[in-house]
């Protein structure tokens, strides 16, 4: 069949619900247009992820205990095509993706300094969180990074970059694109490369957990923390929480001043963030957006607290050993 023109690299962990459909979508969109291969790199699944992927013709590699960055790097090392498509196991190629990728492939061959892909769309079975928080992002063209779950670039550029930083638990795609930008690459979101992310949170609890996890990426270094506006706001929010706990003990002010000041602060920054966000076309739900920002900043603050407590525990364990 000849050398593949596209290599899809898919990290997995217990994705039996989605992996078959994701591979079917790839075949539907690309199978009649381009030669392609799928490299699935599994992080130790204990379900039917690997058997399903093999039955669909994917090359499956086992790499338990790795970060998602390491999984992607392993897949890229095994891939044969010049154009690499990093895809998550719950991200489905949408209608028209196959037609658009033919043009994108030609463009990347002529301009290998481009990093493209697209921001995730939402499924038909969406809810208010997805419609208000995630859907408006898909039409942006000027972006700082492309999600690692649908990121496309030339192998040459990937090798020059050194790949994803394997030390990052989360936020690795943001760091990867920032590093590429410093090396002269261009980051281009292509809304015509439509994909659907089936893994968006459907509940507030899920939304909180997602942002708490992603917030860990801002704690990698002081420089990273200082360069992230959400991280700085979350740090200020965490300081306000500490003040609310400590302030009443000092008795310098009536106790109710501290929680009142905190509520005003959190509502204020959430209001400001919502006003900025709703300037973009296609956005709606002002009150709901404010509420989601309050949950977002709270989750990110908890993430900072998680890292701080983890660091203190590690220092304590080191001191007694």
PDB file of C-alpha atoms in Angstrom:
ATOM      1  CA  UNK A   1       0.000   0.000   0.000  1.00  0.00           C
ATOM      2  CA  UNK A   2       3.000   2.308   0.287  1.00  0.00           C
ATOM      3  CA  UNK A   3       4.145   4.617   3.029  1.00  0.00           C
ATOM      4  CA  UNK A   4       1.269   6.259   4.954  1.00  0.00           C
ATOM      5  CA  UNK A   5       0.564   9.935   4.360  1.00  0.00           C
ATOM      6  CA  UNK A   6      -0.958  10.420   7.814  1.00  0.00           C
ATOM      7  CA  UNK A   7      -0.098   8.854  11.143  1.00  0.00           C
ATOM      8  CA  UNK A   8      -2.763   9.043  13.851  1.00  0.00           C
ATOM      9  CA  UNK A   9      -1.257   8.744  17.336  1.00  0.00           C
ATOM     10  CA  UNK A  10      -3.788   7.909  20.048  1.00  0.00           C
ATOM     11  CA  UNK A  11      -2.909   7.510  23.742  1.00  0.00           C
ATOM     12  CA  UNK A  12      -5.395   5.369  25.656  1.00  0.00           C
ATOM     13  CA  UNK A  13      -6.341   4.191  29.118  1.00  0.00           C
ATOM     14  CA  UNK A  14      -9.552   2.197  29.536  1.00  0.00           C
ATOM     15  CA  UNK A  15     -11.252   3.731  26.487  1.00  0.00           C
ATOM     16  CA  UNK A  16     -13.328   0.752  25.350  1.00  0.00           C
ATOM     17  CA  UNK A  17     -16.442   2.935  25.174  1.00  0.00           C
ATOM     18  CA  UNK A  18     -14.990   5.234  22.528  1.00  0.00           C
ATOM     19  CA  UNK A  19     -11.957   3.712  20.805  1.00  0.00           C
ATOM     20  CA  UNK A  20     -13.947   1.639  18.302  1.00  0.00           C
ATOM     21  CA  UNK A  21     -16.069   4.603  17.231  1.00  0.00           C
ATOM     22  CA  UNK A  22     -13.039   6.894  16.992  1.00  0.00           C
ATOM     23  CA  UNK A  23     -11.243   4.429  14.700  1.00  0.00           C
ATOM     24  CA  UNK A  24     -14.392   3.953  12.612  1.00  0.00           C
ATOM     25  CA  UNK A  25     -14.641   7.737  12.181  1.00  0.00           C
ATOM     26  CA  UNK A  26     -11.026   7.850  10.978  1.00  0.00           C
ATOM     27  CA  UNK A  27     -11.725   5.142   8.415  1.00  0.00           C
ATOM     28  CA  UNK A  28     -14.878   6.903   7.224  1.00  0.00           C
ATOM     29  CA  UNK A  29     -13.217  10.290   6.837  1.00  0.00           C
ATOM     30  CA  UNK A  30      -9.788   9.278   5.559  1.00  0.00           C
ATOM     31  CA  UNK A  31      -9.948   5.713   4.259  1.00  0.00           C
ATOM     32  CA  UNK A  32     -10.924   6.545   0.665  1.00  0.00           C
ATOM     33  CA  UNK A  33      -8.749   9.634   0.375  1.00  0.00           C
ATOM     34  CA  UNK A  34      -5.318   9.035   1.897  1.00  0.00           C
ATOM     35  CA  UNK A  35      -3.044   6.260   3.060  1.00  0.00           C
ATOM     36  CA  UNK A  36      -2.943   6.316   6.835  1.00  0.00           C
ATOM     37  CA  UNK A  37      -1.961   4.354   9.907  1.00  0.00           C
ATOM     38  CA  UNK A  38      -3.185   4.415  13.493  1.00  0.00           C
ATOM     39  CA  UNK A  39      -0.751   3.946  16.376  1.00  0.00           C
ATOM     40  CA  UNK A  40      -2.487   3.337  19.699  1.00  0.00           C
ATOM     41  CA  UNK A  41      -0.242   3.676  22.751  1.00  0.00           C
ATOM     42  CA  UNK A  42      -1.905   2.205  25.820  1.00  0.00           C
ATOM     43  CA  UNK A  43      -1.144   3.196  29.404  1.00  0.00           C
ATOM     44  CA  UNK A  44      -2.176  -0.097  30.985  1.00  0.00           C
ATOM     45  CA  UNK A  45      -5.861  -0.554  30.191  1.00  0.00           C
ATOM     46  CA  UNK A  46      -7.673  -3.324  32.039  1.00  0.00           C
ATOM     47  CA  UNK A  47     -10.721  -3.324  29.741  1.00  0.00           C
ATOM     48  CA  UNK A  48     -11.168  -4.173  26.044  1.00  0.00           C
ATOM     49  CA  UNK A  49      -9.435  -1.092  24.655  1.00  0.00           C
ATOM     50  CA  UNK A  50      -6.485  -2.942  23.112  1.00  0.00           C
ATOM     51  CA  UNK A  51      -8.448  -5.879  21.607  1.00  0.00           C
ATOM     52  CA  UNK A  52     -10.944  -3.457  20.045  1.00  0.00           C
ATOM     53  CA  UNK A  53      -8.156  -1.295  18.620  1.00  0.00           C
ATOM     54  CA  UNK A  54      -6.367  -4.327  17.155  1.00  0.00           C
ATOM     55  CA  UNK A  55      -9.596  -5.583  15.594  1.00  0.00           C
ATOM     56  CA  UNK A  56      -9.919  -2.216  13.838  1.00  0.00           C
ATOM     57  CA  UNK A  57      -6.437  -2.513  12.338  1.00  0.00           C
ATOM     58  CA  UNK A  58      -4.486  -0.237  14.698  1.00  0.00           C
ATOM     59  CA  UNK A  59      -0.897  -0.868  15.687  1.00  0.00           C
ATOM     60  CA  UNK A  60      -1.016  -1.184  19.479  1.00  0.00           C
ATOM     61  CA  UNK A  61       1.868  -0.435  21.829  1.00  0.00           C
ATOM     62  CA  UNK A  62       1.792  -1.054  25.574  1.00  0.00           C
ATOM     63  CA  UNK A  63       3.401   1.554  27.842  1.00  0.00           C
ATOM     64  CA  UNK A  64       1.909   1.361  31.354  1.00  0.00           C
ATOM     65  CA  UNK A  65       2.786   3.944  33.959  1.00  0.00           C
ATOM     66  CA  UNK A  66       3.747   6.752  31.559  1.00  0.00           C
ATOM     67  CA  UNK A  67       2.552  10.326  31.339  1.00  0.00           C
ATOM     68  CA  UNK A  68       0.396  11.203  28.354  1.00  0.00           C
ATOM     69  CA  UNK A  69       3.359  13.141  26.931  1.00  0.00           C
ATOM     70  CA  UNK A  70       5.481   9.987  26.969  1.00  0.00           C
ATOM     71  CA  UNK A  71       2.687   8.012  25.291  1.00  0.00           C
ATOM     72  CA  UNK A  72       2.483  10.545  22.468  1.00  0.00           C
ATOM     73  CA  UNK A  73       6.244  10.603  22.034  1.00  0.00           C
ATOM     74  CA  UNK A  74       6.362   6.807  21.834  1.00  0.00           C
ATOM     75  CA  UNK A  75       3.659   6.829  19.194  1.00  0.00           C
ATOM     76  CA  UNK A  76       5.461   9.487  17.174  1.00  0.00           C
ATOM     77  CA  UNK A  77       8.693   7.476  17.306  1.00  0.00           C
ATOM     78  CA  UNK A  78       6.881   4.478  15.813  1.00  0.00           C
ATOM     79  CA  UNK A  79       4.839   6.442  13.241  1.00  0.00           C
ATOM     80  CA  UNK A  80       5.941   6.393   9.600  1.00  0.00           C
ATOM     81  CA  UNK A  81       4.153   9.331   7.963  1.00  0.00           C
ATOM     82  CA  UNK A  82       5.501  12.868   7.567  1.00  0.00           C
ATOM     83  CA  UNK A  83       2.300  14.349   8.968  1.00  0.00           C
ATOM     84  CA  UNK A  84       1.447  13.444  12.563  1.00  0.00           C
ATOM     85  CA  UNK A  85      -2.095  13.695  13.891  1.00  0.00           C
ATOM     86  CA  UNK A  86      -2.259  13.505  17.682  1.00  0.00           C
ATOM     87  CA  UNK A  87      -5.789  12.463  18.604  1.00  0.00           C
ATOM     88  CA  UNK A  88      -7.334  11.550  21.938  1.00  0.00           C
ATOM     89  CA  UNK A  89      -9.302   8.339  22.276  1.00  0.00           C
ATOM     90  CA  UNK A  90     -12.583  10.183  22.937  1.00  0.00           C
ATOM     91  CA  UNK A  91     -12.231  12.727  20.101  1.00  0.00           C
ATOM     92  CA  UNK A  92     -14.204  11.872  16.963  1.00  0.00           C
ATOM     93  CA  UNK A  93     -13.413  13.256  13.508  1.00  0.00           C
ATOM     94  CA  UNK A  94     -16.403  15.256  12.289  1.00  0.00           C
ATOM     95  CA  UNK A  95     -18.111  15.670   8.953  1.00  0.00           C
ATOM     96  CA  UNK A  96     -15.846  17.200   6.333  1.00  0.00           C
ATOM     97  CA  UNK A  97     -12.626  16.443   8.206  1.00  0.00           C
ATOM     98  CA  UNK A  98     -11.402  14.114   5.481  1.00  0.00           C
ATOM     99  CA  UNK A  99     -11.946  16.673   2.716  1.00  0.00           C
ATOM    100  CA  UNK A 100     -10.203  19.425   4.657  1.00  0.00           C
ATOM    101  CA  UNK A 101      -7.196  17.342   5.696  1.00  0.00           C
ATOM    102  CA  UNK A 102      -6.169  16.866   2.058  1.00  0.00           C
ATOM    103  CA  UNK A 103      -5.630  20.632   1.786  1.00  0.00           C
ATOM    104  CA  UNK A 104      -4.004  20.818   5.208  1.00  0.00           C
ATOM    105  CA  UNK A 105      -1.587  18.022   4.346  1.00  0.00           C
ATOM    106  CA  UNK A 106      -0.414  19.856   1.242  1.00  0.00           C
ATOM    107  CA  UNK A 107      -0.014  23.058   3.224  1.00  0.00           C
ATOM    108  CA  UNK A 108       2.079  21.407   5.922  1.00  0.00           C
ATOM    109  CA  UNK A 109       4.350  19.851   3.321  1.00  0.00           C
ATOM    110  CA  UNK A 110       5.042  23.332   1.931  1.00  0.00           C
ATOM    111  CA  UNK A 111       5.116  25.115   5.305  1.00  0.00           C
ATOM    112  CA  UNK A 112       6.329  22.650   7.960  1.00  0.00           C
ATOM    113  CA  UNK A 113       6.587  25.426  10.565  1.00  0.00           C
ATOM    114  CA  UNK A 114       2.791  25.393  11.038  1.00  0.00           C
ATOM    115  CA  UNK A 115       1.048  23.650  13.925  1.00  0.00           C
ATOM    116  CA  UNK A 116      -2.652  23.157  13.330  1.00  0.00           C
ATOM    117  CA  UNK A 117      -5.666  21.101  14.297  1.00  0.00           C
ATOM    118  CA  UNK A 118      -8.751  22.520  15.953  1.00  0.00           C
ATOM    119  CA  UNK A 119     -10.406  23.167  19.280  1.00  0.00           C
ATOM    120  CA  UNK A 120     -12.887  20.476  20.247  1.00  0.00           C
ATOM    121  CA  UNK A 121     -16.547  20.734  19.320  1.00  0.00           C
ATOM    122  CA  UNK A 122     -19.337  19.386  21.511  1.00  0.00           C
ATOM    123  CA  UNK A 123     -21.474  16.322  20.933  1.00  0.00           C
ATOM    124  CA  UNK A 124     -25.136  16.325  19.963  1.00  0.00           C
ATOM    125  CA  UNK A 125     -25.918  15.036  23.464  1.00  0.00           C
ATOM    126  CA  UNK A 126     -24.568  18.231  24.997  1.00  0.00           C
ATOM    127  CA  UNK A 127     -25.699  20.092  28.095  1.00  0.00           C
ATOM    128  CA  UNK A 128     -25.632  23.700  29.272  1.00  0.00           C
ATOM    129  CA  UNK A 129     -22.038  23.514  30.541  1.00  0.00           C
ATOM    130  CA  UNK A 130     -20.772  22.382  27.145  1.00  0.00           C
ATOM    131  CA  UNK A 131     -22.860  24.903  25.218  1.00  0.00           C
ATOM    132  CA  UNK A 132     -21.826  27.875  27.347  1.00  0.00           C
ATOM    133  CA  UNK A 133     -18.235  27.043  28.298  1.00  0.00           C
ATOM    134  CA  UNK A 134     -16.784  24.898  25.521  1.00  0.00           C
ATOM    135  CA  UNK A 135     -18.739  25.460  22.284  1.00  0.00           C
ATOM    136  CA  UNK A 136     -17.831  29.157  21.718  1.00  0.00           C
ATOM    137  CA  UNK A 137     -14.103  28.337  21.692  1.00  0.00           C
ATOM    138  CA  UNK A 138     -14.230  26.335  18.480  1.00  0.00           C
ATOM    139  CA  UNK A 139     -14.463  29.302  16.098  1.00  0.00           C
ATOM    140  CA  UNK A 140     -11.377  31.134  17.350  1.00  0.00           C
ATOM    141  CA  UNK A 141      -8.591  31.409  14.788  1.00  0.00           C
ATOM    142  CA  UNK A 142      -5.962  33.193  16.892  1.00  0.00           C
ATOM    143  CA  UNK A 143      -5.041  30.825  19.711  1.00  0.00           C
ATOM    144  CA  UNK A 144      -2.017  30.298  21.916  1.00  0.00           C
ATOM    145  CA  UNK A 145      -2.075  26.542  21.622  1.00  0.00           C
ATOM    146  CA  UNK A 146      -3.909  23.580  20.107  1.00  0.00           C
ATOM    147  CA  UNK A 147      -5.224  20.831  22.379  1.00  0.00           C
ATOM    148  CA  UNK A 148      -3.015  17.755  22.325  1.00  0.00           C
ATOM    149  CA  UNK A 149      -6.134  15.708  21.633  1.00  0.00           C
ATOM    150  CA  UNK A 150      -6.340  17.089  18.081  1.00  0.00           C
ATOM    151  CA  UNK A 151      -2.976  18.517  17.108  1.00  0.00           C
ATOM    152  CA  UNK A 152      -1.454  18.184  13.648  1.00  0.00           C
ATOM    153  CA  UNK A 153       2.082  18.992  12.552  1.00  0.00           C
ATOM    154  CA  UNK A 154       4.954  17.886  10.342  1.00  0.00           C
ATOM    155  CA  UNK A 155       7.298  15.223  11.690  1.00  0.00           C
ATOM    156  CA  UNK A 156      10.250  17.528  10.977  1.00  0.00           C
ATOM    157  CA  UNK A 157       8.881  20.186  13.320  1.00  0.00           C
ATOM    158  CA  UNK A 158       8.050  17.614  15.978  1.00  0.00           C
ATOM    159  CA  UNK A 159      11.591  16.246  15.942  1.00  0.00           C
ATOM    160  CA  UNK A 160      13.099  19.735  16.040  1.00  0.00           C
ATOM    161  CA  UNK A 161      11.030  20.538  19.122  1.00  0.00           C
ATOM    162  CA  UNK A 162      12.174  17.453  21.001  1.00  0.00           C
ATOM    163  CA  UNK A 163       8.588  16.274  21.424  1.00  0.00           C
ATOM    164  CA  UNK A 164       6.295  16.668  24.401  1.00  0.00           C
ATOM    165  CA  UNK A 165       7.887  17.204  27.802  1.00  0.00           C
ATOM    166  CA  UNK A 166       7.373  13.864  29.555  1.00  0.00           C
ATOM    167  CA  UNK A 167       7.553  15.438  33.021  1.00  0.00           C
ATOM    168  CA  UNK A 168       4.234  17.238  32.555  1.00  0.00           C
ATOM    169  CA  UNK A 169       1.155  15.498  33.961  1.00  0.00           C
ATOM    170  CA  UNK A 170      -1.234  17.974  32.356  1.00  0.00           C
ATOM    171  CA  UNK A 171      -0.882  21.179  30.353  1.00  0.00           C
ATOM    172  CA  UNK A 172       1.751  19.482  28.211  1.00  0.00           C
ATOM    173  CA  UNK A 173       0.088  20.648  24.995  1.00  0.00           C
ATOM    174  CA  UNK A 174       0.188  24.280  26.103  1.00  0.00           C
ATOM    175  CA  UNK A 175       3.876  23.999  27.023  1.00  0.00           C
ATOM    176  CA  UNK A 176       4.623  22.193  23.751  1.00  0.00           C
ATOM    177  CA  UNK A 177       3.016  24.904  21.616  1.00  0.00           C
ATOM    178  CA  UNK A 178       4.661  27.689  23.635  1.00  0.00           C
ATOM    179  CA  UNK A 179       8.039  26.085  23.030  1.00  0.00           C
ATOM    180  CA  UNK A 180       7.304  25.776  19.315  1.00  0.00           C
ATOM    181  CA  UNK A 181       6.261  29.437  19.125  1.00  0.00           C
ATOM    182  CA  UNK A 182       9.593  30.440  20.629  1.00  0.00           C
ATOM    183  CA  UNK A 183      11.263  28.416  17.889  1.00  0.00           C
ATOM    184  CA  UNK A 184       9.350  30.327  15.208  1.00  0.00           C
ATOM    185  CA  UNK A 185       6.369  28.040  14.618  1.00  0.00           C
ATOM    186  CA  UNK A 186       2.870  29.359  13.888  1.00  0.00           C
ATOM    187  CA  UNK A 187      -0.135  28.002  15.786  1.00  0.00           C
ATOM    188  CA  UNK A 188      -3.289  27.985  13.641  1.00  0.00           C
ATOM    189  CA  UNK A 189      -6.709  26.766  14.738  1.00  0.00           C
ATOM    190  CA  UNK A 190      -8.659  25.436  11.739  1.00  0.00           C
ATOM    191  CA  UNK A 191     -12.414  25.354  12.503  1.00  0.00           C
ATOM    192  CA  UNK A 192     -13.004  23.403   9.266  1.00  0.00           C
ATOM    193  CA  UNK A 193     -11.200  20.430  10.826  1.00  0.00           C
ATOM    194  CA  UNK A 194     -14.227  19.645  12.940  1.00  0.00           C
ATOM    195  CA  UNK A 195     -13.922  17.172  15.784  1.00  0.00           C
ATOM    196  CA  UNK A 196     -16.222  16.258  18.650  1.00  0.00           C
ATOM    197  CA  UNK A 197     -14.970  15.659  22.165  1.00  0.00           C
ATOM    198  CA  UNK A 198     -17.096  13.075  23.919  1.00  0.00           C
ATOM    199  CA  UNK A 199     -15.230  13.555  27.195  1.00  0.00           C
ATOM    200  CA  UNK A 200     -16.419  17.016  28.152  1.00  0.00           C
ATOM    201  CA  UNK A 201     -17.900  17.106  31.685  1.00  0.00           C
ATOM    202  CA  UNK A 202     -21.667  16.730  31.902  1.00  0.00           C
ATOM    203  CA  UNK A 203     -21.990  17.825  35.526  1.00  0.00           C
ATOM    204  CA  UNK A 204     -20.664  20.612  37.752  1.00  0.00           C
ATOM    205  CA  UNK A 205     -18.784  18.002  39.753  1.00  0.00           C
ATOM    206  CA  UNK A 206     -17.112  16.788  36.572  1.00  0.00           C
ATOM    207  CA  UNK A 207     -16.351  20.362  35.491  1.00  0.00           C
ATOM    208  CA  UNK A 208     -14.773  21.102  38.881  1.00  0.00           C
ATOM    209  CA  UNK A 209     -12.680  17.912  38.747  1.00  0.00           C
ATOM    210  CA  UNK A 210     -11.526  18.704  35.205  1.00  0.00           C
ATOM    211  CA  UNK A 211     -10.338  22.204  36.081  1.00  0.00           C
ATOM    212  CA  UNK A 212      -8.764  21.022  39.327  1.00  0.00           C
ATOM    213  CA  UNK A 213      -6.710  18.535  37.322  1.00  0.00           C
ATOM    214  CA  UNK A 214      -5.764  20.948  34.537  1.00  0.00           C
ATOM    215  CA  UNK A 215      -4.732  23.555  37.086  1.00  0.00           C
ATOM    216  CA  UNK A 216      -1.762  21.394  38.026  1.00  0.00           C
ATOM    217  CA  UNK A 217      -0.103  22.401  34.768  1.00  0.00           C
ATOM    218  CA  UNK A 218       0.222  25.994  35.998  1.00  0.00           C
ATOM    219  CA  UNK A 219       2.234  24.843  39.004  1.00  0.00           C
ATOM    220  CA  UNK A 220       5.173  23.435  37.118  1.00  0.00           C
ATOM    221  CA  UNK A 221       7.308  26.510  37.768  1.00  0.00           C
ATOM    222  CA  UNK A 222       7.147  30.042  39.081  1.00  0.00           C
ATOM    223  CA  UNK A 223       7.572  31.358  35.522  1.00  0.00           C
ATOM    224  CA  UNK A 224       4.617  29.299  34.348  1.00  0.00           C
ATOM    225  CA  UNK A 225       2.502  30.492  37.266  1.00  0.00           C
ATOM    226  CA  UNK A 226       3.467  34.131  36.734  1.00  0.00           C
ATOM    227  CA  UNK A 227       2.670  34.001  33.008  1.00  0.00           C
ATOM    228  CA  UNK A 228      -0.832  32.549  33.450  1.00  0.00           C
ATOM    229  CA  UNK A 229      -3.599  35.050  34.208  1.00  0.00           C
ATOM    230  CA  UNK A 230      -6.016  32.341  35.429  1.00  0.00           C
ATOM    231  CA  UNK A 231      -3.296  30.994  37.707  1.00  0.00           C
ATOM    232  CA  UNK A 232      -2.616  34.435  39.194  1.00  0.00           C
ATOM    233  CA  UNK A 233      -6.320  35.026  39.803  1.00  0.00           C
ATOM    234  CA  UNK A 234      -6.585  31.563  41.355  1.00  0.00           C
ATOM    235  CA  UNK A 235      -3.606  32.317  43.592  1.00  0.00           C
ATOM    236  CA  UNK A 236      -5.250  35.549  44.728  1.00  0.00           C
ATOM    237  CA  UNK A 237      -8.456  33.613  45.324  1.00  0.00           C
ATOM    238  CA  UNK A 238      -6.593  31.091  47.452  1.00  0.00           C
ATOM    239  CA  UNK A 239      -5.038  33.918  49.469  1.00  0.00           C
ATOM    240  CA  UNK A 240      -8.512  35.333  50.044  1.00  0.00           C
ATOM    241  CA  UNK A 241      -9.681  31.954  51.348  1.00  0.00           C
ATOM    242  CA  UNK A 242      -6.742  31.816  53.754  1.00  0.00           C
ATOM    243  CA  UNK A 243      -7.584  35.347  54.901  1.00  0.00           C
ATOM    244  CA  UNK A 244     -11.175  34.254  55.534  1.00  0.00           C
ATOM    245  CA  UNK A 245      -9.924  31.438  57.767  1.00  0.00           C
ATOM    246  CA  UNK A 246      -7.271  33.400  59.619  1.00  0.00           C
ATOM    247  CA  UNK A 247      -8.883  36.845  59.693  1.00  0.00           C
ATOM    248  CA  UNK A 248     -11.608  36.164  62.268  1.00  0.00           C
ATOM    249  CA  UNK A 249      -8.994  34.773  64.659  1.00  0.00           C
ATOM    250  CA  UNK A 250      -7.142  38.092  64.684  1.00  0.00           C
ATOM    251  CA  UNK A 251     -10.321  39.974  65.609  1.00  0.00           C
ATOM    252  CA  UNK A 252      -9.008  43.074  63.836  1.00  0.00           C
ATOM    253  CA  UNK A 253     -12.316  43.332  61.997  1.00  0.00           C
ATOM    254  CA  UNK A 254     -15.787  41.849  62.494  1.00  0.00           C
ATOM    255  CA  UNK A 255     -15.769  38.228  61.314  1.00  0.00           C
ATOM    256  CA  UNK A 256     -18.358  38.741  58.568  1.00  0.00           C
ATOM    257  CA  UNK A 257     -16.092  41.238  56.754  1.00  0.00           C
ATOM    258  CA  UNK A 258     -13.775  38.471  55.603  1.00  0.00           C
ATOM    259  CA  UNK A 259     -16.285  36.126  53.895  1.00  0.00           C
ATOM    260  CA  UNK A 260     -18.097  39.141  52.477  1.00  0.00           C
ATOM    261  CA  UNK A 261     -14.872  40.458  50.943  1.00  0.00           C
ATOM    262  CA  UNK A 262     -14.156  37.011  49.520  1.00  0.00           C
ATOM    263  CA  UNK A 263     -17.573  36.708  47.871  1.00  0.00           C
ATOM    264  CA  UNK A 264     -17.210  40.194  46.367  1.00  0.00           C
ATOM    265  CA  UNK A 265     -13.732  39.333  45.061  1.00  0.00           C
ATOM    266  CA  UNK A 266     -14.718  36.007  43.492  1.00  0.00           C
ATOM    267  CA  UNK A 267     -17.887  37.428  41.957  1.00  0.00           C
ATOM    268  CA  UNK A 268     -15.978  40.470  40.701  1.00  0.00           C
ATOM    269  CA  UNK A 269     -13.214  38.584  38.895  1.00  0.00           C
ATOM    270  CA  UNK A 270     -15.775  36.134  37.494  1.00  0.00           C
ATOM    271  CA  UNK A 271     -17.862  39.033  36.221  1.00  0.00           C
ATOM    272  CA  UNK A 272     -14.824  40.654  34.583  1.00  0.00           C
ATOM    273  CA  UNK A 273     -13.766  37.373  32.967  1.00  0.00           C
ATOM    274  CA  UNK A 274     -17.312  36.808  31.687  1.00  0.00           C
ATOM    275  CA  UNK A 275     -17.512  40.282  30.136  1.00  0.00           C
ATOM    276  CA  UNK A 276     -14.231  39.627  28.326  1.00  0.00           C
ATOM    277  CA  UNK A 277     -15.329  36.182  27.186  1.00  0.00           C
ATOM    278  CA  UNK A 278     -18.740  37.286  25.950  1.00  0.00           C
ATOM    279  CA  UNK A 279     -17.176  39.786  23.558  1.00  0.00           C
ATOM    280  CA  UNK A 280     -16.489  36.858  21.241  1.00  0.00           C
ATOM    281  CA  UNK A 281     -19.207  36.065  18.660  1.00  0.00           C
ATOM    282  CA  UNK A 282     -21.521  33.170  19.364  1.00  0.00           C
ATOM    283  CA  UNK A 283     -21.321  33.431  23.134  1.00  0.00           C
ATOM    284  CA  UNK A 284     -24.356  33.637  25.387  1.00  0.00           C
ATOM    285  CA  UNK A 285     -25.569  32.939  28.909  1.00  0.00           C
ATOM    286  CA  UNK A 286     -24.101  35.809  30.927  1.00  0.00           C
ATOM    287  CA  UNK A 287     -25.244  34.715  34.395  1.00  0.00           C
ATOM    288  CA  UNK A 288     -24.363  31.076  33.768  1.00  0.00           C
ATOM    289  CA  UNK A 289     -20.910  32.127  32.525  1.00  0.00           C
ATOM    290  CA  UNK A 290     -20.283  34.098  35.720  1.00  0.00           C
ATOM    291  CA  UNK A 291     -21.290  31.068  37.776  1.00  0.00           C
ATOM    292  CA  UNK A 292     -19.019  28.740  35.784  1.00  0.00           C
ATOM    293  CA  UNK A 293     -16.105  31.130  36.224  1.00  0.00           C
ATOM    294  CA  UNK A 294     -16.681  31.052  39.970  1.00  0.00           C
ATOM    295  CA  UNK A 295     -16.492  27.255  39.868  1.00  0.00           C
ATOM    296  CA  UNK A 296     -13.469  27.454  37.534  1.00  0.00           C
ATOM    297  CA  UNK A 297     -11.415  29.766  39.760  1.00  0.00           C
ATOM    298  CA  UNK A 298     -12.365  27.783  42.860  1.00  0.00           C
ATOM    299  CA  UNK A 299     -11.216  24.532  41.234  1.00  0.00           C
ATOM    300  CA  UNK A 300      -7.962  26.115  40.085  1.00  0.00           C
ATOM    301  CA  UNK A 301      -7.365  27.453  43.603  1.00  0.00           C
ATOM    302  CA  UNK A 302      -7.909  23.984  45.056  1.00  0.00           C
ATOM    303  CA  UNK A 303      -5.368  22.705  42.522  1.00  0.00           C
ATOM    304  CA  UNK A 304      -2.790  25.182  43.839  1.00  0.00           C
ATOM    305  CA  UNK A 305      -3.562  24.044  47.385  1.00  0.00           C
ATOM    306  CA  UNK A 306      -3.139  20.408  46.286  1.00  0.00           C
ATOM    307  CA  UNK A 307       0.342  21.143  44.952  1.00  0.00           C
ATOM    308  CA  UNK A 308       1.339  23.102  48.050  1.00  0.00           C
ATOM    309  CA  UNK A 309       0.176  20.336  50.395  1.00  0.00           C
ATOM    310  CA  UNK A 310       1.876  17.688  48.267  1.00  0.00           C
ATOM    311  CA  UNK A 311       5.133  19.633  48.437  1.00  0.00           C
ATOM    312  CA  UNK A 312       4.853  19.982  52.222  1.00  0.00           C
ATOM    313  CA  UNK A 313       4.209  16.242  52.597  1.00  0.00           C
ATOM    314  CA  UNK A 314       7.234  15.415  50.465  1.00  0.00           C
ATOM    315  CA  UNK A 315       9.453  17.724  52.536  1.00  0.00           C
ATOM    316  CA  UNK A 316       8.116  16.206  55.756  1.00  0.00           C
ATOM    317  CA  UNK A 317       8.767  12.661  54.570  1.00  0.00           C
ATOM    318  CA  UNK A 318      12.267  13.649  53.445  1.00  0.00           C
ATOM    319  CA  UNK A 319      12.998  15.247  56.827  1.00  0.00           C
ATOM    320  CA  UNK A 320      12.133  12.123  58.823  1.00  0.00           C
ATOM    321  CA  UNK A 321      13.980   9.680  56.565  1.00  0.00           C
TER     322      UNK A 321
END
